[in-house]
Short mmCIF file of C-alpha atoms in Angstrom, two decimals:
data_model
loop_
_atom_site.label_atom_id
_atom_site.label_comp_id
_atom_site.label_asym_id
_atom_site.label_seq_id
_atom_site.Cartn_x
_atom_site.Cartn_y
_atom_site.Cartn_z
CA UNK A 3 143.00 135.44 167.08
CA UNK A 4 140.92 132.54 168.39
CA UNK A 5 140.71 132.08 172.16
CA UNK A 6 139.17 129.24 174.18
CA UNK A 7 135.85 131.11 174.25
CA UNK A 8 135.69 131.12 170.44
CA UNK A 9 135.93 127.33 170.06
CA UNK A 10 132.67 125.53 169.27
CA UNK A 11 132.36 121.85 170.16
CA UNK A 12 131.23 119.85 167.11
CA UNK A 13 132.54 122.35 164.58
CA UNK A 14 134.42 120.91 161.60
CA UNK A 15 136.93 122.43 159.26
CA UNK A 16 138.44 121.05 156.05
CA UNK A 17 141.75 122.49 154.95
CA UNK A 18 145.17 121.86 153.47
CA UNK A 19 146.73 120.46 150.33
CA UNK A 20 150.00 118.56 150.49
CA UNK A 21 151.55 116.93 147.44
CA UNK A 22 153.55 113.85 148.47
CA UNK A 23 156.67 113.43 146.36
CA UNK A 24 158.87 110.39 145.91
CA UNK A 25 162.00 112.36 146.74
CA UNK A 26 160.56 113.60 150.01
CA UNK A 27 159.26 110.15 151.04
CA UNK A 28 162.72 108.65 150.51
CA UNK A 29 164.56 111.57 152.13
CA UNK A 30 162.42 111.39 155.30
CA UNK A 31 162.62 107.61 155.52
CA UNK A 32 166.38 107.53 154.89
CA UNK A 33 166.95 109.73 157.91
CA UNK A 34 164.21 108.65 160.32
CA UNK A 35 162.55 105.37 159.28
CA UNK A 36 164.83 103.40 156.96
CA UNK A 37 162.68 100.27 156.76
CA UNK A 38 162.89 98.72 153.27
CA UNK A 39 159.21 99.39 152.33
CA UNK A 40 159.76 103.14 152.89
CA UNK A 41 162.85 103.16 150.65
CA UNK A 42 162.08 101.24 147.46
CA UNK A 43 159.24 99.89 145.34
CA UNK A 44 161.00 96.53 145.08
CA UNK A 45 161.09 95.94 148.85
CA UNK A 46 157.55 97.32 149.32
CA UNK A 47 156.19 94.95 146.65
CA UNK A 48 156.82 92.07 149.08
CA UNK A 49 154.64 93.66 151.80
CA UNK A 50 151.01 94.79 152.18
CA UNK A 51 152.13 98.26 151.02
CA UNK A 52 152.56 96.97 147.47
CA UNK A 53 154.79 99.86 146.47
CA UNK A 54 156.91 102.58 148.09
CA UNK A 55 154.88 104.12 150.94
CA UNK A 56 155.59 107.03 153.28
CA UNK A 57 156.64 106.45 156.89
CA UNK A 58 153.68 106.92 159.24
CA UNK A 59 155.73 109.50 161.12
CA UNK A 60 156.27 111.34 157.84
CA UNK A 61 152.49 111.48 157.40
CA UNK A 62 152.28 112.98 160.92
CA UNK A 63 154.85 115.60 159.91
CA UNK A 64 153.02 116.43 156.66
CA UNK A 65 149.75 116.77 158.61
CA UNK A 66 151.45 119.15 161.05
CA UNK A 67 152.65 121.25 158.11
CA UNK A 68 149.01 121.59 156.99
CA UNK A 69 147.85 122.39 160.55
CA UNK A 70 150.45 125.14 161.01
CA UNK A 71 149.68 126.62 157.59
CA UNK A 72 146.00 126.65 158.54
CA UNK A 73 146.72 128.25 161.95
CA UNK A 74 148.47 131.11 160.15
CA UNK A 75 145.18 131.80 158.41
CA UNK A 76 142.61 131.35 161.19
CA UNK A 77 145.03 131.90 164.09
CA UNK A 78 144.51 130.71 167.61
CA UNK A 79 146.23 131.57 170.84
CA UNK A 80 147.95 128.16 171.05
CA UNK A 81 150.27 127.23 173.87
CA UNK A 82 151.53 123.90 172.54
CA UNK A 83 150.33 120.34 172.92
CA UNK A 84 150.85 117.78 175.67
CA UNK A 85 150.18 114.92 173.27
CA UNK A 86 148.06 112.84 170.95
CA UNK A 87 145.71 109.87 171.51
CA UNK A 88 144.53 107.07 169.24
CA UNK A 89 146.88 107.77 166.34
CA UNK A 90 146.03 105.33 163.55
CA UNK A 91 147.62 104.77 160.16
CA UNK A 92 144.59 103.59 158.19
CA UNK A 93 145.92 103.29 154.64
CA UNK A 94 149.33 103.66 152.99
CA UNK A 95 150.35 107.12 151.74
CA UNK A 96 152.06 106.92 148.35
CA UNK A 97 154.23 109.30 146.29
CA UNK A 98 151.86 111.14 143.95
CA UNK A 99 149.10 111.39 146.59
CA UNK A 100 147.74 114.80 147.54
CA UNK A 101 146.60 115.01 151.15
CA UNK A 102 144.05 117.22 152.87
CA UNK A 103 142.60 117.29 156.38
CA UNK A 104 139.47 117.64 158.45
CA UNK A 105 139.41 118.71 162.10
CA UNK A 106 136.45 118.17 164.39
CA UNK A 107 136.41 119.83 167.79
CA UNK A 108 135.45 117.19 170.39
CA UNK A 109 135.79 118.91 173.75
CA UNK A 110 136.75 122.25 175.30
CA UNK A 111 137.84 122.41 178.97
CA UNK A 112 138.77 125.54 180.95
CA UNK A 113 141.73 124.88 183.27
CA UNK A 114 140.81 124.53 186.95
CA UNK A 115 144.21 125.72 188.15
CA UNK A 116 145.05 128.35 185.51
CA UNK A 117 142.31 130.95 184.92
CA UNK A 118 144.12 132.29 181.82
CA UNK A 119 144.09 129.03 179.85
CA UNK A 120 142.28 125.87 178.90
CA UNK A 121 142.57 122.87 176.63
CA UNK A 122 140.69 121.23 173.79
CA UNK A 123 140.56 117.80 172.18
CA UNK A 124 140.26 117.64 168.42
CA UNK A 125 139.91 114.70 166.02
CA UNK A 126 142.10 115.20 162.97
CA UNK A 127 141.67 113.05 159.88
CA UNK A 128 144.04 113.09 156.90
CA UNK A 129 142.55 112.10 153.52
CA UNK A 130 144.12 111.29 150.17
CA UNK A 131 142.89 112.62 146.81
CA UNK A 132 140.27 109.81 146.66
CA UNK A 133 138.85 111.17 149.93
CA UNK A 134 139.93 107.98 151.70
CA UNK A 135 141.04 108.51 155.30
CA UNK A 136 144.73 107.57 155.56
CA UNK A 137 145.44 108.69 159.14
CA UNK A 138 143.44 109.76 162.18
CA UNK A 139 144.37 111.04 165.64
CA UNK A 140 143.01 113.00 168.56
CA UNK A 141 145.19 115.91 169.55
CA UNK A 142 145.14 117.69 172.87
CA UNK A 143 146.11 121.35 172.79
CA UNK A 144 146.47 124.17 175.28
CA UNK A 145 144.99 127.55 174.40
CA UNK A 146 144.70 130.99 176.04
CA UNK A 147 141.42 132.30 177.40
CA UNK A 148 140.24 135.67 176.16
CA UNK A 149 141.76 138.40 178.35
CA UNK A 150 139.08 139.89 180.62
CA UNK B 26 164.98 86.99 163.86
CA UNK B 27 162.44 87.51 166.64
CA UNK B 28 158.95 86.09 166.12
CA UNK B 29 155.82 86.53 168.23
CA UNK B 30 156.76 83.44 170.23
CA UNK B 31 160.06 85.04 171.28
CA UNK B 32 158.48 88.14 172.83
CA UNK B 33 158.33 88.18 176.65
CA UNK B 34 155.72 90.37 178.33
CA UNK B 35 157.34 92.62 180.92
CA UNK B 36 160.78 92.55 179.29
CA UNK B 37 162.58 95.88 179.01
CA UNK B 38 165.33 97.07 176.73
CA UNK B 39 167.39 100.27 176.81
CA UNK B 40 169.01 101.35 173.57
CA UNK B 41 169.89 104.20 171.24
CA UNK B 42 171.87 107.40 171.27
CA UNK B 43 170.71 110.39 169.24
CA UNK B 44 172.50 113.73 169.36
CA UNK B 45 170.03 116.57 168.74
CA UNK B 46 171.58 119.38 166.74
CA UNK B 47 170.39 122.94 166.32
CA UNK B 48 170.60 122.70 162.53
CA UNK B 49 168.43 119.59 162.43
CA UNK B 50 165.83 121.04 164.84
CA UNK B 51 165.46 124.14 162.66
CA UNK B 52 165.50 122.18 159.38
CA UNK B 53 162.71 119.82 160.54
CA UNK B 54 160.61 122.64 161.99
CA UNK B 55 161.04 124.88 158.94
CA UNK B 56 159.54 122.19 156.75
CA UNK B 57 156.95 120.53 159.02
CA UNK B 58 156.24 122.59 162.14
CA UNK B 59 157.21 126.24 161.61
CA UNK B 60 155.86 127.55 164.89
CA UNK B 61 158.08 130.37 166.23
CA UNK B 62 159.29 128.45 169.34
CA UNK B 63 160.68 125.70 167.07
CA UNK B 64 162.59 128.21 164.92
CA UNK B 65 164.38 130.67 167.20
CA UNK B 66 165.58 131.18 170.77
CA UNK B 67 164.08 134.68 170.80
CA UNK B 68 160.54 133.47 170.07
CA UNK B 69 160.89 130.46 172.41
CA UNK B 70 162.01 132.72 175.28
CA UNK B 71 158.48 134.10 175.42
CA UNK B 72 156.96 130.62 175.95
CA UNK B 73 157.26 127.81 178.49
CA UNK B 74 159.99 126.30 176.26
CA UNK B 75 162.42 129.06 177.33
CA UNK B 76 164.68 128.45 174.35
CA UNK B 77 164.61 126.78 170.94
CA UNK B 78 162.96 123.35 171.32
CA UNK B 79 162.39 120.51 168.86
CA UNK B 80 158.95 119.87 167.35
CA UNK B 81 157.22 117.00 169.13
CA UNK B 82 156.86 115.28 165.75
CA UNK B 83 160.59 115.64 165.27
CA UNK B 84 161.12 113.82 168.59
CA UNK B 85 158.84 111.04 167.25
CA UNK B 86 160.99 110.85 164.12
CA UNK B 87 164.24 110.76 166.10
CA UNK B 88 162.80 108.00 168.31
CA UNK B 89 161.85 106.00 165.21
CA UNK B 90 165.42 106.35 163.95
CA UNK B 91 166.64 104.76 167.20
CA UNK B 92 163.98 102.01 167.00
CA UNK B 93 164.92 101.06 163.43
CA UNK B 94 168.64 101.10 164.26
CA UNK B 95 167.90 98.80 167.20
CA UNK B 96 165.74 96.48 165.05
CA UNK B 97 168.69 96.04 162.71
CA UNK B 98 170.62 94.62 165.67
CA UNK B 99 168.02 92.46 167.42
CA UNK B 100 165.77 91.95 164.38
CA UNK B 101 162.12 91.04 164.52
CA UNK B 102 159.73 89.82 161.89
CA UNK B 103 157.81 93.14 161.86
CA UNK B 104 154.84 93.73 159.58
CA UNK B 105 154.33 97.41 160.29
CA UNK B 106 152.23 99.29 162.81
CA UNK B 107 148.54 100.24 162.84
CA UNK B 108 149.21 103.09 165.24
CA UNK B 109 150.17 104.59 168.56
CA UNK B 110 148.25 105.37 171.77
CA UNK B 111 148.82 107.86 174.58
CA UNK B 112 151.65 109.79 172.92
CA UNK B 113 152.84 112.41 175.42
CA UNK B 114 155.47 115.13 175.09
CA UNK B 115 156.63 115.36 178.71
CA UNK B 116 159.51 117.83 178.54
CA UNK B 117 161.06 119.99 175.83
CA UNK B 118 163.86 118.51 173.71
CA UNK B 119 166.66 121.02 173.13
CA UNK B 120 169.58 121.25 170.70
CA UNK B 121 172.58 119.73 172.50
CA UNK B 122 170.47 116.99 174.13
CA UNK B 123 171.41 113.35 173.56
CA UNK B 124 168.42 111.02 173.60
CA UNK B 125 168.09 107.34 174.40
CA UNK B 126 165.12 105.00 174.80
CA UNK B 127 163.57 102.26 176.85
CA UNK B 128 160.97 99.81 175.56
CA UNK B 129 158.76 97.70 177.81
CA UNK B 130 156.65 94.95 176.30
CA UNK B 131 153.10 95.26 177.68
CA UNK B 132 151.06 92.67 175.83
CA UNK B 133 151.36 90.00 173.12
CA UNK B 134 148.27 88.80 171.25
CA UNK B 135 148.10 86.06 168.58
CA UNK B 136 145.72 87.00 165.76
CA UNK B 137 142.36 85.18 165.85
CA UNK B 138 141.85 85.47 162.09
CA UNK B 139 145.45 85.12 160.83
CA UNK B 140 147.32 82.08 162.19
CA UNK B 141 150.62 83.37 160.76
CA UNK B 142 150.70 86.64 162.70
CA UNK B 143 149.97 88.49 165.91
CA UNK B 144 150.42 91.87 167.52
CA UNK B 145 152.09 93.41 170.54
CA UNK B 146 151.76 96.59 172.56
CA UNK B 147 154.95 98.22 173.80
CA UNK B 148 155.55 101.28 175.97
CA UNK B 149 158.39 103.37 174.58
CA UNK B 150 159.99 106.13 176.64
CA UNK B 151 162.53 108.60 175.28
CA UNK B 152 164.98 110.09 177.81
CA UNK B 153 167.44 112.97 177.62
CA UNK B 154 171.04 112.85 178.92
CA UNK B 155 169.80 113.69 182.44
CA UNK B 156 167.67 110.52 182.29
CA UNK B 157 164.52 112.65 182.34
CA UNK B 158 161.67 111.20 180.27
CA UNK B 159 160.89 113.65 177.44
CA UNK B 160 158.36 111.57 175.47
CA UNK B 161 156.32 108.42 176.03
CA UNK B 162 153.94 106.42 173.83
CA UNK B 163 152.42 102.99 173.44
CA UNK B 164 152.99 101.48 170.02
CA UNK B 165 151.01 98.67 168.49
CA UNK B 166 152.91 96.47 166.05
CA UNK B 167 152.17 93.45 163.91
CA UNK B 168 154.65 90.59 163.88
CA UNK B 169 154.96 87.18 162.22
CA UNK B 170 154.52 83.95 164.17
CA UNK B 171 157.31 81.40 163.98
CA UNK B 172 156.76 79.18 160.94
CA UNK B 173 155.62 75.74 162.05
#
């Protein structure tokens, strides 16, 4: 179990492998982001996407799946997240892509009001199989301090 | 069709109605965010959520569903989004909640390099049925200029 005291500013970790399928891209978009370029190659061909591309929110969801899978392995005493800053969709994500991630710990801050917890800021980057960054964001997360 | 020239800084719009179901919360979380508090009341009872709560990324997806539904009605010449700033999960979203949204247009900027397009920044707030804000973010979007 990783507590606030175990987190090292500047540390980086690469992890995850997520195969993006056509069926999943269309299923997610049909329910949550039914814009034409997320539903068919024909419609996407008329845009900068060029061909069917995943919803940006779907890429967020796939990244979260990798993060949670990774937490199961390393484990940290997480207490949820108040939010995300500077989320950027840098390149389209296409069916057939395989994604992975890198996290870089930017900042660790003990809480002033709650002696049992603190927060950290982490830059997460999602890459495709060509090692091109496709999405980047800074997440804020709450974490327990090591019990005295 | 709404072009850049039709967008009025400071204008606000309320729209959407999304009924959050227990089945959908669990289905989304099982696939993309299988943390215990997004999967069962029992696990959530031990956290600040109190009971089963939707993944924050699921709330993003549900908001996008309302945005796209609303775009179908008002229509704008959208060219996609480079990203989102200051995304904050303000309160838990629970099964049984019904969500709606408010958008406020913050800024409209013609492109310096592309005379046929521009961008805008918009603050989106998602509310529950008690009119409590549960999520807020600033989206950046690209839009066509009115053809000359």
